[in-house]
Amino acid sequence: MTEFNALLKRAFAEAHEPADDGFSLRIGRAVARRESAIGARAVIYAIGLGVAGVAVFMGVFPLLWGFGQDFLNSGGLEVARAQGAFNSEAPALTSSVSEQAQSWMQSISAGLMGQMLLIAAALAGGAVAYRASQD
Amino acid sequence: MAARGFLSLAQASEASLIIASQARDQGAFGELVKRRQGWARALLRRMCNNHAEADDLAQEAFIKAWDNIRNLENPAAFPGWFRRIAVTTFLMAKRRQKAVFEVIDDASPLASEESTPEAAASAKIDLEKALANLSDAERLCVTLNHGEGLSHSEIVDMTGLPLGTVKSHVLRGTDKLRRLLDAAA
């Protein structure tokens, strides 16, 4: 059996197929087509991403624009108030610097509450999305 | 092209061709196909027993190799790596054709008479003709064992067949070949 197995191995080894140039050419063409298709897909993907990015930007920009204006208005108003409070003459006897600062902080908090909540929500949302992407 | 680093593809070593192919050099991969196609087509022709189907599967296997050649860490491992792709491609094709590989055909019992190696050696070995008389599973296992020099456990690893089934297929397939070749003599 061992000798027969050796004979079989020799027979297998001697029975290789002759090279066929047509076969190599077909593979070459198939590989070239495949690479072209991959290149075309990459271009389509890049264009799609660009279009999606522009669409998202166009959708988000008006929101950011409105929010930004609101934020700047409120901030400016609070700065003006604080400046007025510090520049006012003869503060009351009970009013110390720390009370004025506290009053200013409360005023800022009340004026910018909406914006601060929005920023906190955006940060929390971002953190959740980041965590989800890491998982 | 920069990855090629040699003047003539025909003079390049196989390892260089593989490294260039990993850098997506189609010319280098073409040369690799040219060098390996004889072996790959012979392997699949023996497993398939159908020349046209074997060439289609060899083409499919080479394209899979092109797609995945970046995953090949050691260029010296290319033959074994490609053999695995070829065998997997063959098995997938057979699964599509609903071929059954695990059932051992007991209707063809082992030959009781002993044949001498000399008798087989004196015969004009028409290996392909003899292999055509084996079942798909026997042909696969015998080709991998005798043709590719794989051990039973390596065949198990490559095909997913149980060890006992592989051993039976190799034994029965070899015995059938011996009887067929003796008869031809």
PDB file of C-alpha atoms in Angstrom:
ATOM      1  CA  MET A   1       0.000   0.000   0.000  1.00  0.00           C
ATOM      2  CA  THR A   2       2.857   2.365   0.852  1.00  0.00           C
ATOM      3  CA  GLU A   3       4.501   1.779  -2.514  1.00  0.00           C
ATOM      4  CA  PHE A   4       1.211   2.264  -4.270  1.00  0.00           C
ATOM      5  CA  ASN A   5       0.702   5.518  -2.348  1.00  0.00           C
ATOM      6  CA  ALA A   6       4.151   6.679  -3.452  1.00  0.00           C
ATOM      7  CA  LEU A   7       3.242   5.793  -7.017  1.00  0.00           C
ATOM      8  CA  LEU A   8       0.031   7.772  -6.694  1.00  0.00           C
ATOM      9  CA  LYS A   9       1.898  10.781  -5.343  1.00  0.00           C
ATOM     10  CA  ARG A  10       4.264  10.644  -8.323  1.00  0.00           C
ATOM     11  CA  ALA A  11       1.343  10.355 -10.707  1.00  0.00           C
ATOM     12  CA  PHE A  12      -0.296  13.395  -9.122  1.00  0.00           C
ATOM     13  CA  ALA A  13       2.946  15.354  -9.236  1.00  0.00           C
ATOM     14  CA  GLU A  14       3.524  14.591 -12.913  1.00  0.00           C
ATOM     15  CA  ALA A  15       0.029  15.477 -14.003  1.00  0.00           C
ATOM     16  CA  HIS A  16       0.135  19.282 -13.892  1.00  0.00           C
ATOM     17  CA  GLU A  17      -1.900  21.268 -16.362  1.00  0.00           C
ATOM     18  CA  PRO A  18      -0.002  23.099 -19.109  1.00  0.00           C
ATOM     19  CA  ALA A  19      -0.042  26.902 -18.839  1.00  0.00           C
ATOM     20  CA  ASP A  20      -2.959  28.525 -20.643  1.00  0.00           C
ATOM     21  CA  ASP A  21      -2.394  32.169 -21.617  1.00  0.00           C
ATOM     22  CA  GLY A  22      -6.123  32.622 -22.228  1.00  0.00           C
ATOM     23  CA  PHE A  23      -6.838  31.694 -18.640  1.00  0.00           C
ATOM     24  CA  SER A  24      -4.297  34.224 -17.305  1.00  0.00           C
ATOM     25  CA  LEU A  25      -5.754  36.893 -19.609  1.00  0.00           C
ATOM     26  CA  ARG A  26      -9.292  36.229 -18.366  1.00  0.00           C
ATOM     27  CA  ILE A  27      -8.149  36.604 -14.755  1.00  0.00           C
ATOM     28  CA  GLY A  28      -6.278  39.809 -15.638  1.00  0.00           C
ATOM     29  CA  ARG A  29      -9.379  41.277 -17.256  1.00  0.00           C
ATOM     30  CA  ALA A  30     -11.607  40.217 -14.354  1.00  0.00           C
ATOM     31  CA  VAL A  31      -9.209  41.798 -11.845  1.00  0.00           C
ATOM     32  CA  ALA A  32      -9.024  45.021 -13.904  1.00  0.00           C
ATOM     33  CA  ARG A  33     -12.842  45.189 -14.099  1.00  0.00           C
ATOM     34  CA  ARG A  34     -13.053  44.594 -10.371  1.00  0.00           C
ATOM     35  CA  GLU A  35     -10.586  47.387  -9.618  1.00  0.00           C
ATOM     36  CA  SER A  36     -12.462  49.797 -11.924  1.00  0.00           C
ATOM     37  CA  ALA A  37     -15.725  48.926 -10.182  1.00  0.00           C
ATOM     38  CA  ILE A  38     -14.112  49.497  -6.768  1.00  0.00           C
ATOM     39  CA  GLY A  39     -12.749  52.880  -7.969  1.00  0.00           C
ATOM     40  CA  ALA A  40     -16.166  53.898  -9.319  1.00  0.00           C
ATOM     41  CA  ARG A  41     -17.827  52.848  -6.060  1.00  0.00           C
ATOM     42  CA  ALA A  42     -15.327  54.934  -4.066  1.00  0.00           C
ATOM     43  CA  VAL A  43     -16.071  58.006  -6.220  1.00  0.00           C
ATOM     44  CA  ILE A  44     -19.846  57.489  -5.849  1.00  0.00           C
ATOM     45  CA  TYR A  45     -19.413  57.052  -2.095  1.00  0.00           C
ATOM     46  CA  ALA A  46     -17.355  60.268  -1.827  1.00  0.00           C
ATOM     47  CA  ILE A  47     -19.943  62.200  -3.858  1.00  0.00           C
ATOM     48  CA  GLY A  48     -22.746  60.777  -1.702  1.00  0.00           C
ATOM     49  CA  LEU A  49     -20.933  61.763   1.468  1.00  0.00           C
ATOM     50  CA  GLY A  50     -20.368  65.289   0.113  1.00  0.00           C
ATOM     51  CA  VAL A  51     -24.040  65.692  -0.824  1.00  0.00           C
ATOM     52  CA  ALA A  52     -25.124  64.373   2.569  1.00  0.00           C
ATOM     53  CA  GLY A  53     -22.717  66.743   4.327  1.00  0.00           C
ATOM     54  CA  VAL A  54     -24.062  69.739   2.400  1.00  0.00           C
ATOM     55  CA  ALA A  55     -27.654  68.664   3.135  1.00  0.00           C
ATOM     56  CA  VAL A  56     -26.938  68.329   6.861  1.00  0.00           C
ATOM     57  CA  PHE A  57     -25.156  71.672   6.902  1.00  0.00           C
ATOM     58  CA  MET A  58     -28.061  73.363   5.097  1.00  0.00           C
ATOM     59  CA  GLY A  59     -30.501  71.868   7.574  1.00  0.00           C
ATOM     60  CA  VAL A  60     -28.494  72.670  10.695  1.00  0.00           C
ATOM     61  CA  PHE A  61     -27.190  76.109   9.680  1.00  0.00           C
ATOM     62  CA  PRO A  62     -30.501  78.040  10.165  1.00  0.00           C
ATOM     63  CA  LEU A  63     -30.902  76.472  13.624  1.00  0.00           C
ATOM     64  CA  LEU A  64     -27.345  77.365  14.614  1.00  0.00           C
ATOM     65  CA  TRP A  65     -27.759  80.840  13.153  1.00  0.00           C
ATOM     66  CA  GLY A  66     -30.930  81.511  15.185  1.00  0.00           C
ATOM     67  CA  PHE A  67     -29.458  79.999  18.337  1.00  0.00           C
ATOM     68  CA  GLY A  68     -26.198  81.935  17.927  1.00  0.00           C
ATOM     69  CA  GLN A  69     -27.995  85.244  17.538  1.00  0.00           C
ATOM     70  CA  ASP A  70     -30.188  84.517  20.548  1.00  0.00           C
ATOM     71  CA  PHE A  71     -27.142  83.529  22.584  1.00  0.00           C
ATOM     72  CA  LEU A  72     -25.196  86.662  21.638  1.00  0.00           C
ATOM     73  CA  ASN A  73     -28.203  88.916  22.348  1.00  0.00           C
ATOM     74  CA  SER A  74     -28.748  87.403  25.765  1.00  0.00           C
ATOM     75  CA  GLY A  75     -25.049  87.474  26.570  1.00  0.00           C
ATOM     76  CA  GLY A  76     -24.735  91.106  25.506  1.00  0.00           C
ATOM     77  CA  LEU A  77     -27.757  92.060  27.585  1.00  0.00           C
ATOM     78  CA  GLU A  78     -26.337  90.359  30.660  1.00  0.00           C
ATOM     79  CA  VAL A  79     -22.956  92.028  30.229  1.00  0.00           C
ATOM     80  CA  ALA A  80     -24.690  95.384  29.930  1.00  0.00           C
ATOM     81  CA  ARG A  81     -26.699  94.675  33.090  1.00  0.00           C
ATOM     82  CA  ALA A  82     -23.605  93.646  35.014  1.00  0.00           C
ATOM     83  CA  GLN A  83     -21.769  96.726  33.873  1.00  0.00           C
ATOM     84  CA  GLY A  84     -24.720  98.871  34.963  1.00  0.00           C
ATOM     85  CA  ALA A  85     -24.810  97.219  38.369  1.00  0.00           C
ATOM     86  CA  PHE A  86     -21.110  97.749  39.014  1.00  0.00           C
ATOM     87  CA  ASN A  87     -21.158 101.338  37.798  1.00  0.00           C
ATOM     88  CA  SER A  88     -24.225 102.339  39.841  1.00  0.00           C
ATOM     89  CA  GLU A  89     -23.438 104.958  42.511  1.00  0.00           C
ATOM     90  CA  ALA A  90     -23.730 104.458  46.272  1.00  0.00           C
ATOM     91  CA  PRO A  91     -24.696 100.878  46.644  1.00  0.00           C
ATOM     92  CA  ALA A  92     -26.979 100.081  49.528  1.00  0.00           C
ATOM     93  CA  LEU A  93     -25.323  99.526  52.896  1.00  0.00           C
ATOM     94  CA  THR A  94     -26.244  95.890  53.023  1.00  0.00           C
ATOM     95  CA  SER A  95     -24.993  95.266  49.500  1.00  0.00           C
ATOM     96  CA  SER A  96     -21.474  93.866  49.552  1.00  0.00           C
ATOM     97  CA  VAL A  97     -19.383  92.923  46.515  1.00  0.00           C
ATOM     98  CA  SER A  98     -20.234  89.264  46.983  1.00  0.00           C
ATOM     99  CA  GLU A  99     -23.947  89.978  46.998  1.00  0.00           C
ATOM    100  CA  GLN A 100     -23.553  91.960  43.799  1.00  0.00           C
ATOM    101  CA  ALA A 101     -21.668  89.093  42.196  1.00  0.00           C
ATOM    102  CA  GLN A 102     -24.349  86.668  43.337  1.00  0.00           C
ATOM    103  CA  SER A 103     -27.021  88.868  41.902  1.00  0.00           C
ATOM    104  CA  TRP A 104     -25.105  89.093  38.632  1.00  0.00           C
ATOM    105  CA  MET A 105     -24.742  85.288  38.425  1.00  0.00           C
ATOM    106  CA  GLN A 106     -28.454  84.838  39.101  1.00  0.00           C
ATOM    107  CA  SER A 107     -29.247  87.342  36.414  1.00  0.00           C
ATOM    108  CA  ILE A 108     -26.963  85.569  33.940  1.00  0.00           C
ATOM    109  CA  SER A 109     -28.469  82.191  34.847  1.00  0.00           C
ATOM    110  CA  ALA A 110     -31.994  83.416  34.363  1.00  0.00           C
ATOM    111  CA  GLY A 111     -31.220  85.125  31.051  1.00  0.00           C
ATOM    112  CA  LEU A 112     -29.220  82.295  29.529  1.00  0.00           C
ATOM    113  CA  MET A 113     -31.124  79.348  31.032  1.00  0.00           C
ATOM    114  CA  GLY A 114     -32.487  78.160  27.688  1.00  0.00           C
ATOM    115  CA  GLN A 115     -29.100  78.287  25.972  1.00  0.00           C
ATOM    116  CA  MET A 116     -27.333  76.574  28.871  1.00  0.00           C
ATOM    117  CA  LEU A 117     -29.880  73.778  28.865  1.00  0.00           C
ATOM    118  CA  LEU A 118     -29.441  73.364  25.135  1.00  0.00           C
ATOM    119  CA  ILE A 119     -25.633  73.191  25.467  1.00  0.00           C
ATOM    120  CA  ALA A 120     -25.909  70.692  28.342  1.00  0.00           C
ATOM    121  CA  ALA A 121     -28.308  68.572  26.295  1.00  0.00           C
ATOM    122  CA  ALA A 122     -25.997  68.700  23.279  1.00  0.00           C
ATOM    123  CA  LEU A 123     -23.000  67.649  25.421  1.00  0.00           C
ATOM    124  CA  ALA A 124     -24.977  64.828  27.016  1.00  0.00           C
ATOM    125  CA  GLY A 125     -26.238  63.682  23.626  1.00  0.00           C
ATOM    126  CA  GLY A 126     -22.727  63.800  22.216  1.00  0.00           C
ATOM    127  CA  ALA A 127     -21.382  61.785  25.143  1.00  0.00           C
ATOM    128  CA  VAL A 128     -24.098  59.151  24.716  1.00  0.00           C
ATOM    129  CA  ALA A 129     -23.453  58.945  20.963  1.00  0.00           C
ATOM    130  CA  TYR A 130     -19.682  58.654  21.565  1.00  0.00           C
ATOM    131  CA  ARG A 131     -20.192  55.909  24.139  1.00  0.00           C
ATOM    132  CA  ALA A 132     -22.531  54.050  21.799  1.00  0.00           C
ATOM    133  CA  SER A 133     -20.011  54.294  18.958  1.00  0.00           C
ATOM    134  CA  GLN A 134     -17.245  52.941  21.240  1.00  0.00           C
ATOM    135  CA  ASP A 135     -19.420  49.991  22.295  1.00  0.00           C
TER     136      ASP A 135
ATOM    137  CA  MET B   1       4.258  50.049  -9.603  1.00  0.00           C
ATOM    138  CA  ALA B   2       6.733  51.540  -7.150  1.00  0.00           C
ATOM    139  CA  ALA B   3       6.329  48.487  -4.950  1.00  0.00           C
ATOM    140  CA  ARG B   4       7.530  46.217  -7.741  1.00  0.00           C
ATOM    141  CA  GLY B   5      11.154  47.261  -7.521  1.00  0.00           C
ATOM    142  CA  PHE B   6      12.422  44.980 -10.306  1.00  0.00           C
ATOM    143  CA  LEU B   7      12.759  45.267 -14.031  1.00  0.00           C
ATOM    144  CA  SER B   8      11.169  42.114 -15.328  1.00  0.00           C
ATOM    145  CA  LEU B   9       8.153  40.374 -13.859  1.00  0.00           C
ATOM    146  CA  ALA B  10       9.255  37.087 -15.356  1.00  0.00           C
ATOM    147  CA  GLN B  11      12.513  37.224 -13.358  1.00  0.00           C
ATOM    148  CA  ALA B  12      10.903  38.240 -10.092  1.00  0.00           C
ATOM    149  CA  SER B  13      10.658  35.816  -7.205  1.00  0.00           C
ATOM    150  CA  GLU B  14       7.222  34.650  -6.140  1.00  0.00           C
ATOM    151  CA  ALA B  15       7.610  36.483  -2.828  1.00  0.00           C
ATOM    152  CA  SER B  16       8.283  39.755  -4.682  1.00  0.00           C
ATOM    153  CA  LEU B  17       5.238  39.190  -6.879  1.00  0.00           C
ATOM    154  CA  ILE B  18       3.091  38.569  -3.809  1.00  0.00           C
ATOM    155  CA  ILE B  19       4.358  41.719  -2.069  1.00  0.00           C
ATOM    156  CA  ALA B  20       3.720  43.750  -5.232  1.00  0.00           C
ATOM    157  CA  SER B  21       0.246  42.206  -5.532  1.00  0.00           C
ATOM    158  CA  GLN B  22      -0.436  43.257  -1.966  1.00  0.00           C
ATOM    159  CA  ALA B  23       0.349  46.788  -3.131  1.00  0.00           C
ATOM    160  CA  ARG B  24      -2.395  46.258  -5.793  1.00  0.00           C
ATOM    161  CA  ASP B  25      -0.009  45.744  -8.717  1.00  0.00           C
ATOM    162  CA  GLN B  26      -2.175  43.976 -11.289  1.00  0.00           C
ATOM    163  CA  GLY B  27       0.807  43.098 -13.500  1.00  0.00           C
ATOM    164  CA  ALA B  28       2.554  41.288 -10.658  1.00  0.00           C
ATOM    165  CA  PHE B  29      -0.626  39.405  -9.824  1.00  0.00           C
ATOM    166  CA  GLY B  30      -0.974  38.465 -13.512  1.00  0.00           C
ATOM    167  CA  GLU B  31       2.516  36.960 -13.419  1.00  0.00           C
ATOM    168  CA  LEU B  32       1.634  35.115 -10.223  1.00  0.00           C
ATOM    169  CA  VAL B  33      -1.466  33.693 -11.927  1.00  0.00           C
ATOM    170  CA  LYS B  34       0.627  32.678 -14.923  1.00  0.00           C
ATOM    171  CA  ARG B  35       3.012  30.742 -12.674  1.00  0.00           C
ATOM    172  CA  ARG B  36       0.416  29.119 -10.426  1.00  0.00           C
ATOM    173  CA  GLN B  37      -2.435  28.472 -12.833  1.00  0.00           C
ATOM    174  CA  GLY B  38      -1.202  25.013 -13.913  1.00  0.00           C
ATOM    175  CA  TRP B  39      -1.139  23.748 -10.357  1.00  0.00           C
ATOM    176  CA  ALA B  40      -4.411  25.448  -9.401  1.00  0.00           C
ATOM    177  CA  ARG B  41      -6.308  24.216 -12.450  1.00  0.00           C
ATOM    178  CA  ALA B  42      -4.947  20.679 -12.054  1.00  0.00           C
ATOM    179  CA  LEU B  43      -5.970  20.636  -8.398  1.00  0.00           C
ATOM    180  CA  LEU B  44      -9.498  21.781  -9.186  1.00  0.00           C
ATOM    181  CA  ARG B  45      -9.845  19.544 -12.229  1.00  0.00           C
ATOM    182  CA  ARG B  46      -9.050  16.528 -10.096  1.00  0.00           C
ATOM    183  CA  MET B  47     -11.534  17.587  -7.457  1.00  0.00           C
ATOM    184  CA  CYS B  48     -14.293  18.535  -9.939  1.00  0.00           C
ATOM    185  CA  ASN B  49     -13.875  15.945 -12.672  1.00  0.00           C
ATOM    186  CA  ASN B  50     -15.122  18.618 -15.065  1.00  0.00           C
ATOM    187  CA  HIS B  51     -12.653  20.819 -16.946  1.00  0.00           C
ATOM    188  CA  ALA B  52     -14.954  23.756 -17.644  1.00  0.00           C
ATOM    189  CA  GLU B  53     -16.253  23.888 -14.079  1.00  0.00           C
ATOM    190  CA  ALA B  54     -12.719  23.526 -12.693  1.00  0.00           C
ATOM    191  CA  ASP B  55     -11.467  26.460 -14.770  1.00  0.00           C
ATOM    192  CA  ASP B  56     -14.422  28.599 -13.616  1.00  0.00           C
ATOM    193  CA  LEU B  57     -13.665  27.710  -9.996  1.00  0.00           C
ATOM    194  CA  ALA B  58      -9.951  28.376 -10.495  1.00  0.00           C
ATOM    195  CA  GLN B  59     -10.822  31.814 -11.865  1.00  0.00           C
ATOM    196  CA  GLU B  60     -13.123  32.447  -8.898  1.00  0.00           C
ATOM    197  CA  ALA B  61     -10.362  31.315  -6.509  1.00  0.00           C
ATOM    198  CA  PHE B  62      -7.764  33.624  -8.096  1.00  0.00           C
ATOM    199  CA  ILE B  63     -10.140  36.588  -7.861  1.00  0.00           C
ATOM    200  CA  LYS B  64     -10.798  35.781  -4.197  1.00  0.00           C
ATOM    201  CA  ALA B  65      -7.021  35.619  -3.741  1.00  0.00           C
ATOM    202  CA  TRP B  66      -6.673  39.081  -5.322  1.00  0.00           C
ATOM    203  CA  ASP B  67      -9.363  40.457  -3.002  1.00  0.00           C
ATOM    204  CA  ASN B  68      -7.721  39.011   0.109  1.00  0.00           C
ATOM    205  CA  ILE B  69      -4.014  38.960  -0.691  1.00  0.00           C
ATOM    206  CA  ARG B  70      -3.392  41.854   1.704  1.00  0.00           C
ATOM    207  CA  ASN B  71      -4.353  39.498   4.538  1.00  0.00           C
ATOM    208  CA  LEU B  72      -1.526  37.099   3.636  1.00  0.00           C
ATOM    209  CA  GLU B  73       1.170  37.880   6.204  1.00  0.00           C
ATOM    210  CA  ASN B  74       3.912  35.558   4.969  1.00  0.00           C
ATOM    211  CA  PRO B  75       4.478  35.323   1.179  1.00  0.00           C
ATOM    212  CA  ALA B  76       6.050  31.871   1.668  1.00  0.00           C
ATOM    213  CA  ALA B  77       2.664  30.626   2.877  1.00  0.00           C
ATOM    214  CA  PHE B  78       1.002  31.468  -0.453  1.00  0.00           C
ATOM    215  CA  PRO B  79       0.612  27.876  -1.770  1.00  0.00           C
ATOM    216  CA  GLY B  80      -1.151  26.646   1.363  1.00  0.00           C
ATOM    217  CA  TRP B  81      -3.174  29.833   1.621  1.00  0.00           C
ATOM    218  CA  PHE B  82      -4.286  29.606  -2.004  1.00  0.00           C
ATOM    219  CA  ARG B  83      -5.005  25.869  -1.706  1.00  0.00           C
ATOM    220  CA  ARG B  84      -7.387  26.643   1.142  1.00  0.00           C
ATOM    221  CA  ILE B  85      -9.146  29.257  -1.009  1.00  0.00           C
ATOM    222  CA  ALA B  86      -9.418  26.778  -3.903  1.00  0.00           C
ATOM    223  CA  VAL B  87     -10.818  24.020  -1.680  1.00  0.00           C
ATOM    224  CA  THR B  88     -13.295  26.414  -0.035  1.00  0.00           C
ATOM    225  CA  THR B  89     -14.400  27.654  -3.461  1.00  0.00           C
ATOM    226  CA  PHE B  90     -14.881  24.050  -4.602  1.00  0.00           C
ATOM    227  CA  LEU B  91     -16.841  23.117  -1.457  1.00  0.00           C
ATOM    228  CA  MET B  92     -19.075  26.177  -1.782  1.00  0.00           C
ATOM    229  CA  ALA B  93     -19.806  25.282  -5.398  1.00  0.00           C
ATOM    230  CA  LYS B  94     -20.648  21.726  -4.384  1.00  0.00           C
ATOM    231  CA  ARG B  95     -22.897  22.980  -1.601  1.00  0.00           C
ATOM    232  CA  ARG B  96     -24.741  25.088  -4.158  1.00  0.00           C
ATOM    233  CA  GLN B  97     -25.167  21.879  -6.153  1.00  0.00           C
ATOM    234  CA  LYS B  98     -26.408  20.167  -2.958  1.00  0.00           C
ATOM    235  CA  ALA B  99     -23.598  17.621  -3.025  1.00  0.00           C
ATOM    236  CA  VAL B 100     -23.286  15.499   0.111  1.00  0.00           C
ATOM    237  CA  PHE B 101     -19.762  14.893   1.390  1.00  0.00           C
ATOM    238  CA  GLU B 102     -20.247  13.220   4.728  1.00  0.00           C
ATOM    239  CA  VAL B 103     -22.166  10.145   3.606  1.00  0.00           C
ATOM    240  CA  ILE B 104     -19.866   7.206   2.990  1.00  0.00           C
ATOM    241  CA  ASP B 105     -20.978   5.054   0.106  1.00  0.00           C
ATOM    242  CA  ASP B 106     -20.929   1.521   1.473  1.00  0.00           C
ATOM    243  CA  ALA B 107     -22.271   0.102  -1.784  1.00  0.00           C
ATOM    244  CA  SER B 108     -18.728   0.069  -3.096  1.00  0.00           C
ATOM    245  CA  PRO B 109     -16.930  -2.256  -0.700  1.00  0.00           C
ATOM    246  CA  LEU B 110     -13.179  -2.431  -0.325  1.00  0.00           C
ATOM    247  CA  ALA B 111     -11.425  -4.798  -2.698  1.00  0.00           C
ATOM    248  CA  SER B 112     -10.682  -8.102  -1.105  1.00  0.00           C
ATOM    249  CA  GLU B 113      -7.893  -9.073  -3.439  1.00  0.00           C
ATOM    250  CA  GLU B 114      -4.434  -7.620  -2.919  1.00  0.00           C
ATOM    251  CA  SER B 115      -2.842  -5.872  -5.845  1.00  0.00           C
ATOM    252  CA  THR B 116       0.885  -5.399  -6.189  1.00  0.00           C
ATOM    253  CA  PRO B 117       2.441  -1.991  -6.678  1.00  0.00           C
ATOM    254  CA  GLU B 118       4.381  -3.429  -9.595  1.00  0.00           C
ATOM    255  CA  ALA B 119       1.171  -4.196 -11.430  1.00  0.00           C
ATOM    256  CA  ALA B 120      -0.026  -0.662 -10.948  1.00  0.00           C
ATOM    257  CA  ALA B 121       3.327   0.779 -11.905  1.00  0.00           C
ATOM    258  CA  SER B 122       3.377  -1.167 -15.134  1.00  0.00           C
ATOM    259  CA  ALA B 123      -0.027   0.145 -16.081  1.00  0.00           C
ATOM    260  CA  LYS B 124      -0.338   3.310 -18.102  1.00  0.00           C
ATOM    261  CA  ILE B 125      -1.695   5.537 -15.411  1.00  0.00           C
ATOM    262  CA  ASP B 126      -4.573   7.587 -16.567  1.00  0.00           C
ATOM    263  CA  LEU B 127      -5.094   9.298 -13.295  1.00  0.00           C
ATOM    264  CA  GLU B 128      -7.846  11.573 -14.466  1.00  0.00           C
ATOM    265  CA  LYS B 129      -9.862   8.665 -15.847  1.00  0.00           C
ATOM    266  CA  ALA B 130      -9.448   6.723 -12.625  1.00  0.00           C
ATOM    267  CA  LEU B 131     -10.363   9.709 -10.452  1.00  0.00           C
ATOM    268  CA  ALA B 132     -13.563  10.119 -12.483  1.00  0.00           C
ATOM    269  CA  ASN B 133     -14.790   6.845 -10.978  1.00  0.00           C
ATOM    270  CA  LEU B 134     -14.562   8.129  -7.413  1.00  0.00           C
ATOM    271  CA  SER B 135     -17.303   9.971  -5.571  1.00  0.00           C
ATOM    272  CA  ASP B 136     -16.891  13.749  -5.120  1.00  0.00           C
ATOM    273  CA  ALA B 137     -15.871  13.301  -1.490  1.00  0.00           C
ATOM    274  CA  GLU B 138     -13.401  10.494  -2.221  1.00  0.00           C
ATOM    275  CA  ARG B 139     -11.872  12.476  -5.067  1.00  0.00           C
ATOM    276  CA  LEU B 140     -11.508  15.536  -2.832  1.00  0.00           C
ATOM    277  CA  CYS B 141      -9.893  13.617   0.030  1.00  0.00           C
ATOM    278  CA  VAL B 142      -7.623  11.518  -2.189  1.00  0.00           C
ATOM    279  CA  THR B 143      -6.489  14.583  -4.153  1.00  0.00           C
ATOM    280  CA  LEU B 144      -5.672  16.516  -1.007  1.00  0.00           C
ATOM    281  CA  ASN B 145      -3.969  13.541   0.630  1.00  0.00           C
ATOM    282  CA  HIS B 146      -1.975  12.067  -2.249  1.00  0.00           C
ATOM    283  CA  GLY B 147      -1.843  15.024  -4.618  1.00  0.00           C
ATOM    284  CA  GLU B 148      -1.220  17.834  -2.159  1.00  0.00           C
ATOM    285  CA  GLY B 149       0.445  15.819   0.587  1.00  0.00           C
ATOM    286  CA  LEU B 150      -1.942  16.948   3.313  1.00  0.00           C
ATOM    287  CA  SER B 151      -2.398  14.844   6.432  1.00  0.00           C
ATOM    288  CA  HIS B 152      -5.834  13.645   7.495  1.00  0.00           C
ATOM    289  CA  SER B 153      -6.036  16.295  10.199  1.00  0.00           C
ATOM    290  CA  GLU B 154      -5.083  19.016   7.708  1.00  0.00           C
ATOM    291  CA  ILE B 155      -7.889  17.812   5.410  1.00  0.00           C
ATOM    292  CA  VAL B 156     -10.290  17.905   8.368  1.00  0.00           C
ATOM    293  CA  ASP B 157      -9.181  21.472   9.097  1.00  0.00           C
ATOM    294  CA  MET B 158      -9.593  22.521   5.485  1.00  0.00           C
ATOM    295  CA  THR B 159     -12.871  20.810   4.615  1.00  0.00           C
ATOM    296  CA  GLY B 160     -14.674  20.671   7.948  1.00  0.00           C
ATOM    297  CA  LEU B 161     -15.393  16.945   7.469  1.00  0.00           C
ATOM    298  CA  PRO B 162     -15.120  14.635  10.501  1.00  0.00           C
ATOM    299  CA  LEU B 163     -11.778  12.821  10.876  1.00  0.00           C
ATOM    300  CA  GLY B 164     -13.354   9.354  10.524  1.00  0.00           C
ATOM    301  CA  THR B 165     -15.072  10.405   7.310  1.00  0.00           C
ATOM    302  CA  VAL B 166     -11.844  11.783   5.859  1.00  0.00           C
ATOM    303  CA  LYS B 167      -9.956   8.589   6.745  1.00  0.00           C
ATOM    304  CA  SER B 168     -12.669   6.435   5.165  1.00  0.00           C
ATOM    305  CA  HIS B 169     -12.780   8.526   2.014  1.00  0.00           C
ATOM    306  CA  VAL B 170      -8.995   8.419   1.618  1.00  0.00           C
ATOM    307  CA  LEU B 171      -8.869   4.673   2.268  1.00  0.00           C
ATOM    308  CA  ARG B 172     -11.763   3.788  -0.005  1.00  0.00           C
ATOM    309  CA  GLY B 173     -10.720   6.252  -2.680  1.00  0.00           C
ATOM    310  CA  THR B 174      -7.159   4.950  -2.710  1.00  0.00           C
ATOM    311  CA  ASP B 175      -8.366   1.373  -2.847  1.00  0.00           C
ATOM    312  CA  LYS B 176     -10.730   2.144  -5.713  1.00  0.00           C
ATOM    313  CA  LEU B 177      -7.900   3.830  -7.600  1.00  0.00           C
ATOM    314  CA  ARG B 178      -5.680   0.798  -7.054  1.00  0.00           C
ATOM    315  CA  ARG B 179      -8.341  -1.536  -8.381  1.00  0.00           C
ATOM    316  CA  LEU B 180      -9.041   0.694 -11.370  1.00  0.00           C
ATOM    317  CA  LEU B 181      -5.377   1.056 -12.217  1.00  0.00           C
ATOM    318  CA  ASP B 182      -4.792  -2.675 -11.798  1.00  0.00           C
ATOM    319  CA  ALA B 183      -7.707  -3.363 -14.108  1.00  0.00           C
ATOM    320  CA  ALA B 184      -6.258  -0.949 -16.665  1.00  0.00           C
ATOM    321  CA  ALA B 185      -2.985  -2.822 -16.461  1.00  0.00           C
TER     322      ALA B 185
END
